[in-house]
XYZ file of C-alpha atoms in Angstrom:
718
model
C 19.857 -56.507 -49.633
C 18.295 -53.144 -50.337
C 20.832 -52.067 -52.924
C 18.676 -52.829 -55.956
C 18.096 -50.011 -58.402
C 14.429 -50.856 -58.080
C 14.355 -50.450 -54.285
C 11.016 -48.674 -54.350
C 9.512 -51.503 -56.388
C 10.856 -54.097 -53.984
C 9.346 -52.166 -51.050
C 5.961 -52.069 -52.814
C 6.120 -55.843 -53.422
C 6.841 -56.418 -49.750
C 3.942 -54.184 -48.835
C 1.716 -56.183 -51.280
C 2.790 -59.474 -49.689
C 2.021 -58.202 -46.174
C -1.455 -57.077 -47.220
C -2.224 -60.443 -48.827
C -0.992 -62.390 -45.827
C -2.771 -60.235 -43.204
C -6.120 -59.868 -44.894
C -6.162 -62.677 -47.471
C -7.250 -60.170 -50.071
C -6.324 -61.453 -53.520
C -8.470 -59.345 -55.826
C -8.477 -56.665 -58.422
C -9.303 -54.176 -55.652
C -5.806 -54.678 -54.216
C -4.221 -54.047 -57.612
C -6.247 -50.895 -58.019
C -5.097 -49.611 -54.616
C -1.510 -50.451 -55.378
C -1.774 -48.717 -58.714
C -3.071 -45.654 -56.929
C -0.267 -45.941 -54.355
C 2.320 -46.077 -57.130
C 0.831 -42.949 -58.681
C 0.968 -41.088 -55.416
C 4.524 -42.267 -54.858
C 5.600 -40.992 -58.265
C 4.132 -37.571 -57.476
C 5.909 -37.440 -54.150
C 9.126 -38.785 -55.633
C 9.292 -36.083 -58.299
C 8.731 -33.109 -55.970
C 10.594 -34.098 -52.796
C 13.936 -35.397 -51.687
C 13.476 -39.084 -50.822
C 15.959 -41.474 -49.329
C 15.960 -44.844 -47.596
C 18.623 -45.825 -45.100
C 19.249 -48.795 -42.858
C 18.945 -48.929 -39.124
C 22.733 -48.526 -39.034
C 22.455 -45.266 -40.962
C 23.683 -46.589 -44.326
C 22.065 -44.873 -47.337
C 20.239 -47.521 -49.402
C 18.449 -45.290 -51.873
C 18.313 -41.612 -52.870
C 16.040 -40.188 -55.545
C 17.047 -37.731 -58.239
C 15.862 -34.662 -56.321
C 17.842 -35.759 -53.270
C 20.987 -36.111 -55.380
C 20.429 -32.749 -57.086
C 20.070 -30.804 -53.837
C 22.937 -32.575 -52.031
C 25.295 -32.345 -55.016
C 26.142 -36.042 -54.867
C 25.594 -38.621 -57.560
C 23.443 -41.588 -56.578
C 26.397 -43.947 -56.614
C 28.295 -41.563 -54.292
C 25.513 -41.720 -51.735
C 24.371 -45.334 -51.768
C 26.387 -47.367 -49.315
C 27.668 -44.302 -47.458
C 26.687 -43.282 -43.924
C 24.006 -40.630 -43.618
C 26.507 -38.557 -41.628
C 28.155 -37.608 -44.926
C 25.419 -34.991 -45.186
C 25.833 -33.531 -41.688
C 26.821 -29.895 -41.398
C 29.741 -29.081 -39.163
C 27.330 -26.732 -37.344
C 24.580 -29.209 -36.667
C 22.532 -29.022 -33.480
C 23.502 -32.000 -31.234
C 20.263 -31.754 -29.260
C 18.239 -31.964 -32.456
C 20.025 -35.092 -33.670
C 19.722 -36.667 -30.256
C 15.968 -36.149 -30.400
C 15.877 -37.669 -33.911
C 17.812 -40.758 -32.807
C 15.590 -41.288 -29.754
C 12.475 -41.291 -31.936
C 13.967 -43.747 -34.422
C 15.142 -46.140 -31.708
C 11.553 -46.249 -30.463
C 10.184 -46.873 -34.014
C 8.498 -43.451 -33.882
C 7.840 -40.967 -36.655
C 9.956 -37.798 -36.474
C 9.826 -34.459 -38.241
C 11.866 -31.271 -37.988
C 14.362 -28.988 -39.679
C 17.865 -30.251 -40.517
C 20.880 -28.258 -41.560
C 22.937 -30.393 -43.966
C 25.998 -29.889 -46.156
C 26.367 -30.380 -49.919
C 29.277 -32.123 -51.577
C 30.858 -28.726 -52.247
C 30.615 -27.771 -48.570
C 27.651 -25.370 -48.792
C 24.919 -25.568 -46.199
C 21.333 -26.336 -47.086
C 18.198 -26.712 -44.973
C 15.428 -29.248 -45.287
C 12.131 -29.934 -43.596
C 12.493 -33.678 -42.954
C 9.939 -36.399 -42.151
C 11.346 -39.798 -41.163
C 9.191 -42.985 -41.140
C 10.295 -46.346 -39.690
C 9.439 -49.289 -42.035
C 8.846 -52.546 -40.154
C 9.798 -56.025 -41.252
C 7.641 -59.178 -40.937
C 8.730 -59.743 -37.371
C 7.785 -56.192 -36.347
C 11.303 -54.829 -36.156
C 12.536 -51.816 -38.061
C 13.896 -52.852 -41.396
C 14.679 -49.459 -42.918
C 13.847 -45.776 -42.532
C 12.141 -43.708 -45.197
C 12.814 -39.938 -45.202
C 10.890 -37.449 -47.277
C 12.481 -33.982 -47.267
C 11.534 -30.576 -48.623
C 14.261 -28.099 -49.538
C 13.728 -24.840 -47.551
C 17.200 -23.406 -48.130
C 16.019 -20.330 -49.982
C 13.718 -19.285 -47.163
C 16.311 -19.989 -44.474
C 18.996 -18.041 -46.319
C 16.601 -15.118 -46.527
C 16.033 -15.491 -42.786
C 19.742 -15.564 -42.120
C 20.283 -12.511 -44.292
C 17.464 -10.727 -42.505
C 18.957 -11.675 -39.144
C 22.362 -10.411 -40.270
C 20.810 -7.116 -41.261
C 18.996 -6.898 -37.947
C 22.191 -7.632 -36.071
C 23.955 -4.919 -38.023
C 21.167 -2.504 -37.137
C 21.275 -3.699 -33.530
C 25.032 -3.188 -33.353
C 24.657 0.252 -34.889
C 22.012 1.198 -32.320
C 23.827 -0.058 -29.256
C 27.003 1.722 -30.321
C 25.141 4.953 -29.604
C 23.557 3.850 -26.340
C 24.726 5.530 -23.157
C 25.132 2.121 -21.500
C 27.027 -0.891 -22.829
C 25.724 -4.269 -23.977
C 27.332 -7.717 -23.911
C 26.345 -10.933 -25.638
C 27.633 -13.841 -23.576
C 27.692 -17.543 -24.459
C 28.591 -20.471 -22.233
C 31.418 -22.738 -23.351
C 32.799 -25.521 -21.168
C 31.589 -23.838 -17.984
C 33.186 -20.531 -18.979
C 31.451 -17.395 -20.243
C 32.710 -15.855 -23.476
C 31.898 -12.360 -24.692
C 30.667 -12.292 -28.289
C 29.703 -8.627 -28.443
C 30.738 -5.506 -26.538
C 29.223 -2.192 -27.634
C 28.024 1.114 -26.216
C 29.355 4.532 -25.266
C 29.760 3.494 -21.641
C 32.192 0.788 -22.787
C 34.270 3.500 -24.397
C 34.161 5.651 -21.255
C 35.354 2.667 -19.204
C 38.051 1.936 -21.841
C 36.686 -1.551 -22.464
C 36.603 -1.378 -26.268
C 40.334 -1.864 -26.480
C 40.114 -5.288 -24.809
C 40.512 -8.507 -26.803
C 37.183 -10.358 -26.761
C 38.825 -13.695 -27.533
C 40.750 -13.671 -24.251
C 38.374 -11.523 -22.229
C 36.812 -12.968 -19.072
C 33.347 -11.468 -18.678
C 33.831 -11.415 -14.927
C 36.563 -8.788 -15.363
C 33.948 -6.501 -16.890
C 31.448 -6.922 -14.071
C 33.556 -6.741 -10.942
C 36.852 -7.446 -9.246
C 38.499 -10.829 -8.768
C 36.949 -11.291 -5.332
C 33.540 -10.923 -7.014
C 34.071 -13.866 -9.400
C 32.084 -16.439 -7.357
C 29.145 -14.049 -7.047
C 29.214 -13.205 -10.780
C 29.380 -16.915 -11.637
C 26.233 -17.515 -9.593
C 24.403 -14.739 -11.414
C 25.269 -16.181 -14.837
C 24.252 -19.646 -13.667
C 20.845 -18.223 -12.779
C 20.587 -16.453 -16.144
C 21.518 -19.574 -18.130
C 18.818 -21.406 -16.178
C 16.150 -18.945 -17.301
C 16.175 -16.214 -14.641
C 16.440 -12.498 -15.307
C 19.100 -11.222 -12.931
C 19.981 -7.745 -11.666
C 22.946 -6.662 -9.584
C 25.107 -3.609 -8.975
C 28.883 -3.237 -8.927
C 31.614 -0.603 -8.948
C 34.233 -0.075 -11.621
C 36.614 2.802 -12.317
C 34.776 5.137 -9.917
C 31.461 4.322 -11.579
C 28.423 2.772 -9.912
C 26.963 0.363 -12.463
C 23.794 -1.711 -12.739
C 23.854 -4.987 -14.688
C 20.784 -6.737 -16.085
C 21.213 -10.334 -17.363
C 18.487 -11.632 -19.695
C 18.435 -15.173 -21.166
C 17.909 -15.474 -24.942
C 16.048 -18.518 -26.248
C 16.373 -20.293 -29.584
C 14.106 -23.249 -30.348
C 13.245 -23.482 -26.683
C 16.887 -23.576 -25.573
C 18.887 -20.786 -23.917
C 21.707 -20.016 -26.331
C 23.125 -16.840 -24.833
C 22.661 -14.151 -22.218
C 22.429 -10.458 -23.058
C 23.941 -8.195 -20.423
C 22.938 -4.546 -20.290
C 25.099 -2.372 -18.048
C 23.952 1.165 -17.182
C 25.596 3.996 -15.293
C 23.761 4.678 -12.016
C 26.518 6.766 -10.437
C 24.457 9.900 -9.882
C 21.459 7.959 -8.621
C 23.698 5.966 -6.291
C 25.301 9.119 -4.916
C 21.849 10.561 -4.285
C 20.836 7.299 -2.615
C 23.890 7.361 -0.371
C 23.159 10.965 0.525
C 19.579 10.021 1.302
C 20.741 7.123 3.448
C 23.015 9.426 5.404
C 20.001 11.469 6.436
C 17.456 8.632 6.388
C 17.653 8.273 10.143
C 17.552 12.002 10.883
C 14.534 14.272 11.127
C 15.073 17.216 8.813
C 13.226 19.727 11.001
C 14.771 19.069 14.408
C 17.915 17.117 13.527
C 16.830 14.404 15.962
C 16.759 10.679 15.163
C 13.515 9.827 13.378
C 10.892 7.084 13.447
C 12.830 4.832 11.090
C 15.818 4.775 13.404
C 13.553 4.195 16.406
C 12.014 1.131 14.762
C 15.455 -0.328 14.054
C 17.024 0.742 17.351
C 14.247 -0.834 19.408
C 15.314 -4.243 18.141
C 18.811 -3.703 19.546
C 17.499 -2.119 22.752
C 15.220 -5.081 23.434
C 18.053 -7.528 22.809
C 20.467 -5.566 24.978
C 17.963 -5.256 27.810
C 17.380 -9.007 27.654
C 21.090 -9.858 27.661
C 21.967 -7.454 30.487
C 18.692 -8.092 32.344
C 18.027 -4.366 32.370
C 14.694 -2.588 32.250
C 13.715 -1.107 28.932
C 10.970 1.441 28.265
C 9.526 3.461 25.420
C 7.921 6.857 26.066
C 5.662 8.331 23.371
C 5.090 12.071 23.813
C 2.297 13.778 21.902
C 1.342 17.467 22.067
C -2.281 18.136 22.962
C -4.249 20.057 20.317
C -1.116 21.093 18.447
C -3.177 21.498 15.280
C -4.631 24.657 16.786
C -1.221 26.306 16.631
C -0.867 25.567 12.925
C -4.383 26.818 12.280
C -4.040 29.968 14.356
C -0.461 30.975 13.569
C 0.434 29.078 10.406
C 2.734 26.151 9.692
C 5.875 28.275 9.782
C 5.232 29.204 13.417
C 4.165 25.605 14.021
C 7.553 24.357 12.797
C 9.356 26.885 14.986
C 7.263 25.690 17.902
C 8.233 22.036 17.256
C 11.885 23.083 17.218
C 11.406 24.837 20.567
C 9.838 21.674 21.982
C 12.787 19.661 20.662
C 15.240 22.054 22.302
C 13.472 21.763 25.651
C 13.436 17.985 25.489
C 17.094 17.910 24.431
C 17.929 20.026 27.466
C 16.735 17.220 29.751
C 19.819 15.294 30.992
C 18.610 11.811 30.037
C 21.917 10.352 31.220
C 20.801 11.117 34.762
C 17.847 8.780 34.394
C 19.056 5.773 32.355
C 22.202 4.027 31.161
C 21.139 4.008 27.508
C 18.824 6.690 26.161
C 17.798 8.435 22.984
C 15.351 11.182 22.034
C 13.455 10.930 18.735
C 11.166 13.153 16.696
C 8.681 10.832 15.008
C 7.097 13.522 12.888
C 4.385 16.111 13.389
C 3.861 16.740 17.083
C 5.070 13.336 18.303
C 8.342 12.631 20.108
C 9.725 9.493 21.724
C 12.333 8.568 24.321
C 13.845 5.087 24.587
C 15.485 4.007 27.841
C 17.582 0.994 28.820
C 18.849 0.494 32.362
C 16.846 2.609 34.827
C 15.009 2.288 38.098
C 11.325 2.788 38.745
C 12.135 5.901 40.727
C 14.236 7.507 37.998
C 11.579 6.729 35.386
C 8.886 8.477 37.435
C 11.237 11.429 37.953
C 11.870 11.650 34.223
C 8.147 11.673 33.423
C 7.648 14.576 35.821
C 10.585 16.456 34.300
C 9.208 15.983 30.768
C 5.777 17.324 31.738
C 7.347 20.207 33.681
C 9.254 21.214 30.545
C 5.901 22.264 29.100
C 4.980 24.441 32.092
C 6.908 27.505 30.966
C 5.041 29.713 28.476
C 6.302 29.643 24.908
C 7.546 32.912 23.360
C 6.493 34.241 19.954
C 2.923 33.061 20.524
C 0.286 34.708 22.693
C 1.149 35.984 26.145
C 0.802 33.205 28.673
C 0.386 30.507 26.039
C 1.046 27.015 27.401
C 1.302 23.820 25.382
C 0.190 20.628 27.086
C 1.430 17.132 26.343
C 0.441 13.511 26.963
C 2.834 10.598 27.493
C 2.284 6.884 26.921
C 4.745 4.500 28.558
C 5.357 0.850 27.667
C 7.954 -1.173 29.553
C 9.506 -4.236 27.943
C 8.995 -7.617 29.528
C 10.098 -11.116 28.600
C 6.935 -11.384 26.501
C 8.192 -8.827 24.005
C 9.742 -10.397 20.944
C 9.020 -7.642 18.419
C 9.472 -3.907 18.612
C 6.041 -3.433 17.046
C 4.444 -4.779 20.239
C 6.218 -2.159 22.332
C 5.166 0.599 19.918
C 1.537 -0.524 19.925
C 1.368 -0.707 23.702
C 2.994 2.693 24.147
C 0.481 4.054 21.654
C -2.446 2.557 23.618
C -1.061 4.106 26.803
C -0.736 7.457 25.023
C -4.352 7.225 23.885
C -5.371 6.591 27.487
C -3.417 9.650 28.666
C -5.077 11.832 26.055
C -8.481 10.419 26.925
C -7.801 11.420 30.542
C -7.525 15.060 29.481
C -3.874 15.461 28.588
C -0.851 16.876 30.452
C -0.421 13.522 32.115
C 1.110 10.115 31.526
C -0.202 6.585 31.532
C 1.623 3.267 31.748
C 0.416 0.503 29.491
C -1.707 -2.046 31.312
C -3.173 -5.270 30.009
C -6.647 -3.935 30.673
C -6.067 -1.408 27.880
C -6.209 -4.285 25.410
C -9.557 -5.225 26.893
C -10.723 -1.617 26.626
C -9.610 -1.642 23.026
C -11.627 -4.797 22.358
C -14.633 -3.196 24.018
C -14.142 -0.193 21.768
C -14.074 -2.467 18.715
C -17.282 -4.175 19.877
C -19.004 -0.828 20.375
C -17.888 0.207 16.901
C -19.429 -2.930 15.388
C -22.625 -2.433 17.385
C -22.922 1.164 16.173
C -22.632 -0.030 12.576
C -25.381 -2.570 13.154
C -27.542 0.019 14.897
C -27.239 2.428 11.984
C -28.262 -0.352 9.600
C -31.201 -1.370 11.814
C -32.444 2.221 12.005
C -34.507 1.732 15.170
C -32.003 1.718 18.035
C -31.167 5.421 18.231
C -33.632 8.017 19.511
C -33.627 11.722 20.325
C -34.499 13.103 23.757
C -35.042 16.804 24.274
C -34.075 19.014 27.217
C -35.948 22.315 27.495
C -34.079 25.632 27.413
C -35.701 28.385 29.538
C -35.648 32.141 29.575
C -33.808 33.079 32.759
C -36.301 35.793 33.681
C -39.685 34.192 32.914
C -38.717 30.479 32.887
C -40.646 30.108 29.637
C -39.432 27.350 27.307
C -38.013 28.956 24.179
C -36.173 25.959 22.770
C -34.853 22.456 23.312
C -31.539 20.685 22.896
C -31.620 17.400 20.935
C -29.611 14.659 22.660
C -29.077 11.223 21.136
C -29.852 8.065 23.101
C -28.974 4.476 22.156
C -31.244 1.614 23.176
C -29.239 -1.531 22.458
C -31.446 -4.636 21.922
C -29.334 -6.715 24.354
C -27.399 -4.218 26.496
C -30.185 -1.733 27.021
C -29.481 2.007 27.324
C -25.846 2.828 26.464
C -24.475 6.135 27.726
C -23.402 8.690 25.104
C -20.120 8.922 27.024
C -19.422 5.339 25.923
C -20.384 5.411 22.267
C -19.902 9.032 21.104
C -16.072 8.966 21.509
C -15.925 5.672 19.590
C -18.158 7.084 16.860
C -15.932 10.147 16.576
C -12.722 8.109 16.504
C -14.006 5.721 13.817
C -15.805 8.279 11.654
C -19.212 6.726 12.377
C -20.209 10.067 13.853
C -20.712 11.226 10.248
C -23.702 8.964 9.421
C -24.913 9.158 13.037
C -24.696 12.962 12.988
C -26.667 13.130 9.749
C -29.342 10.895 11.293
C -29.544 13.202 14.332
C -29.935 16.327 12.159
C -32.598 14.667 10.004
C -34.566 13.308 12.984
C -34.408 16.658 14.790
C -35.725 18.407 11.670
C -38.576 15.900 11.410
C -39.538 16.530 15.048
C -39.214 20.294 14.513
C -41.628 20.019 11.579
C -44.062 18.065 13.804
C -43.800 20.805 16.471
C -44.716 23.415 13.905
C -47.819 21.405 12.987
C -48.702 21.508 16.714
C -48.476 25.298 16.596
C -45.193 25.439 18.539
C -42.393 27.817 17.626
C -39.271 26.539 19.306
C -35.566 26.542 18.500
C -33.953 23.099 18.355
C -30.275 22.990 19.293
C -28.266 20.243 17.572
C -24.725 19.247 18.546
C -22.190 19.132 15.701
C -19.019 17.068 16.120
C -15.477 17.931 15.126
C -15.519 15.234 12.436
C -18.686 16.640 10.895
C -17.148 20.108 10.743
C -14.150 18.672 8.902
C -16.304 17.450 6.034
C -15.777 19.633 2.951
C -19.470 19.311 2.050
C -20.776 19.745 5.612
C -22.733 22.933 4.820
C -24.314 21.347 1.724
C -25.346 18.275 3.739
C -27.052 20.372 6.427
C -28.731 22.603 3.869
C -30.041 19.618 1.890
C -31.491 17.910 4.985
C -33.258 21.088 6.155
C -34.767 21.740 2.721
C -35.839 18.102 2.333
C -37.590 18.087 5.729
C -39.221 21.459 5.064
C -38.108 23.413 8.160
C -36.848 26.969 8.640
C -33.083 27.201 9.408
C -33.795 30.104 11.755
C -35.408 27.594 14.134
C -32.204 25.541 14.315
C -29.184 26.318 16.453
C -25.998 24.384 15.699
C -23.852 23.800 18.794
C -20.131 23.483 18.043
C -17.321 23.058 20.570
C -14.307 25.352 20.728
C -11.994 22.536 19.690
C -14.119 21.713 16.646
C -13.928 25.322 15.529
C -10.156 25.378 15.935
C -9.451 22.253 13.859
C -9.100 24.439 10.788
C -9.684 28.079 11.581
C -9.970 29.505 8.075
C -12.230 26.696 6.880
C -14.350 26.857 10.031
C -14.811 30.618 9.660
C -16.025 30.147 6.103
C -18.453 27.387 7.088
C -19.851 29.366 10.035
C -20.414 32.384 7.789
C -22.237 30.264 5.188
C -24.447 28.618 7.823
C -25.397 31.973 9.364
C -26.136 33.327 5.882
C -28.593 30.430 5.426
C -30.375 31.461 8.643
C -28.915 29.044 11.209
C -27.781 30.373 14.584
C -24.439 29.210 16.001
C -23.578 28.471 19.628
C -20.196 27.614 21.118
C -20.836 24.558 23.262
C -19.050 23.731 26.550
C -17.535 27.210 26.580
C -14.440 27.500 28.772
C -13.403 23.828 28.640
C -11.666 23.696 25.275
C -9.148 25.913 23.550
C -7.422 28.067 26.148
C -7.114 31.291 24.172
C -10.058 33.642 23.677
C -8.560 35.295 20.623
C -10.483 32.942 18.337
C -13.721 34.747 19.246
C -12.724 37.659 17.061
C -12.569 35.320 14.050
C -15.983 33.713 14.498
C -19.401 35.332 14.332
C -21.466 33.318 16.771
C -24.862 33.921 18.362
C -24.543 32.277 21.754
C -22.118 30.960 24.375
C -23.141 27.856 26.303
C -21.365 27.850 29.673
C -20.223 24.337 30.576
C -22.071 22.669 33.465
C -18.800 22.134 35.350
C -18.877 25.881 36.178
C -22.623 25.917 36.969
C -23.203 22.884 39.169
C -21.793 24.398 42.416
C -23.171 27.925 42.041
C -23.483 30.073 44.004
C -21.303 28.362 46.645
C -18.025 28.094 44.700
C -16.259 31.454 44.384
C -13.992 30.339 41.529
C -17.015 29.232 39.498
C -18.750 32.526 40.259
C -15.763 34.471 38.947
C -15.562 32.391 35.734
C -19.299 32.647 35.087
C -19.312 36.381 35.765
C -16.433 36.890 33.315
C -18.196 34.811 30.664
C -21.455 36.702 31.088
C -19.624 39.995 30.775
C -17.822 38.710 27.671
C -21.152 37.764 26.108
C -22.626 41.132 26.913
C -19.629 42.976 25.439
C -19.739 40.855 22.273
C -23.504 41.228 21.961
C -24.249 37.506 22.080
C -26.583 35.533 24.321
C -25.452 33.171 27.081
C -26.872 29.799 28.080
C -26.046 28.103 31.399
C -25.995 24.275 31.157
C -26.386 21.969 34.151
C -28.690 24.128 36.302
C -29.783 21.755 39.069
C -30.989 23.984 41.924
C -33.236 26.978 42.411
C -30.303 28.799 44.040
C -28.219 28.384 40.872
C -31.164 29.477 38.739
C -31.762 32.584 40.786
C -28.080 33.512 40.892
C -27.710 33.173 37.111
C -30.824 35.250 36.506
C -29.533 38.016 38.753
C -26.094 37.835 37.116
C -27.559 38.532 33.666
C -27.525 35.079 32.059
C -29.906 34.899 29.077
C -31.093 31.290 29.178
C -31.009 28.299 31.533
C -30.958 24.534 30.965
C -30.693 21.641 33.370
C -32.326 18.964 35.532
C -33.792 21.681 37.766
C -36.328 22.172 34.988
C -36.374 18.821 33.203
C -34.168 15.919 32.272
C -33.886 15.088 28.542
C -37.210 13.469 27.577
C -38.658 11.727 24.491
C -40.669 13.759 21.990
C -44.108 12.671 23.257
C -43.196 13.514 26.845
C -41.911 16.877 25.645
C -45.301 17.606 24.086
C -47.032 16.832 27.406
C -44.457 18.942 29.261
C -45.162 21.908 26.986
C -48.925 21.412 27.366
C -48.581 21.631 31.138
C -46.442 24.747 30.761
C -49.189 26.392 28.664
C -51.677 25.812 31.447
C -49.233 27.281 33.954
C -48.621 30.416 31.915
């Protein structure tokens, strides 16, 4: 038995016997080590609580320090179960972990909360060692403990103070806070504070009988609330909203950990009534366009899902029409956004006046924003759809009041019809958009139905885009050709127009009509345009070295004009290449000028101040109003070749050209006729007072070296 008063001595003797048996060491060295061991043991014994207990938990030995801290005399402890020291508030999980280690003959250490004889709690840092018998089984357990009560009491006091401070703070919060613990699958409220609790008259409730679910919803919400607390007590942070006493409230459940275990959940409830009311108000108008009052894009995207399903169930046709105004930005630029908004409202009124019920069973008109409208149709015939498209376009035929006399706004329509292949509304939207792009590309005031080939055209466009990027990196695929510009009276070459050509390494010569629109759409026209300006300046410098004084005309795209630093870019290139701006004419289309009138005016003025001359290219084919001419100071009008090609046979062309020439004369600016292909056209234009001529009648666009030879031959002629 281990009940001897010299238990420690007995244990040392056993230890001595085991050493002698295992190693056969019977020497003074062993005695010396044991003497040292006894010295160490005495030191430990005097400064720590030490006890030995059996594998059944019976206390076999307790040292003086152990008895002093626990309040028991040695004889009161020896023979008793170790549970005599357990606090009534012990942690079951902790003791379970301790027992598991001991059963497996493993060392264990941790903090224990025990109870003295008088009932006071004390804390120890305990280390427990299994002592094995000769047969390898656990004979007894040795525990060495350090009293940490003073520090833990200070911690507890500090925590109490913090909790007091916490309670004081949350009493003044505008929300309310709950501390919730889980007991036998129920949730008990341990704390309820906050001004919102007072406003909801919750403070008067008895916490001992209070069901937390009553605070966070109605009885029918109990299952949902239970699920949220289950999530929180499993480590999730949970948020949900509920209503109570005419308040909209937001609850946030956060798990609180202690020694790695979730001990409680803190619930913070805030008043979101005003925000919720604003949200509900927003939702009520979320599907309505504020300018026109029509259903908006968001509703269209949701409604298309139902329309597609309905069309499928009823085996009806379903179509989406996207309507986009052509060059609407000009109206905003010319007349301001206020007039632009009024104009959109007039468009909406005209479209609303169309009796859509005459064309389809189900129908709805939408304003998608800006200058884009849409019409969805379910249940129609091919004939009624075609009739509707004509009616929509005809609604734009009448002039619009409050703008300029005779002002007409054109529109383009893209049509996508649903088939069995459509499973998502996004597909219908994309296809209608591709059809709309095709209608705009055709010149506007028309409609196009989506066709599968449009996907192929799109892929071709993507391939061209990639090829342009590669060409710009390569630096040797683009070249400039020059077409001479002649004086109408003497036929002397006074300048040239620089025209870009693309020699693809595999596809050969690619027409500008194929790659320029792609470059403009993708923004690649910016680096390409800069390359054109730089190359033209380099060739102009070479011409000057040859003793030639010519003006080089360079085309500027809409996208280039939009650049805020466009003027600085042009100025830097010209200075770097060492050429005189007065020998450069920048050709800009009417539409490019009208993209942003005020900004364009400022840029044109700065360019002219630097010495550049400005020409309006393709005059007569772009913006339909001539009023913009009073805003821009330009030097030349280039009459589009579509009015020149059939001169002097076509009377309508003669009238347009004559009016343009008279306009140029009245404004004091020169005129250039593009596309002169016959001597008859040349002679007629000369007699009509045109300043300069350009076209295949004189020369096609030619490379720089050929241009030099062309000019040499002209010198001989003159």
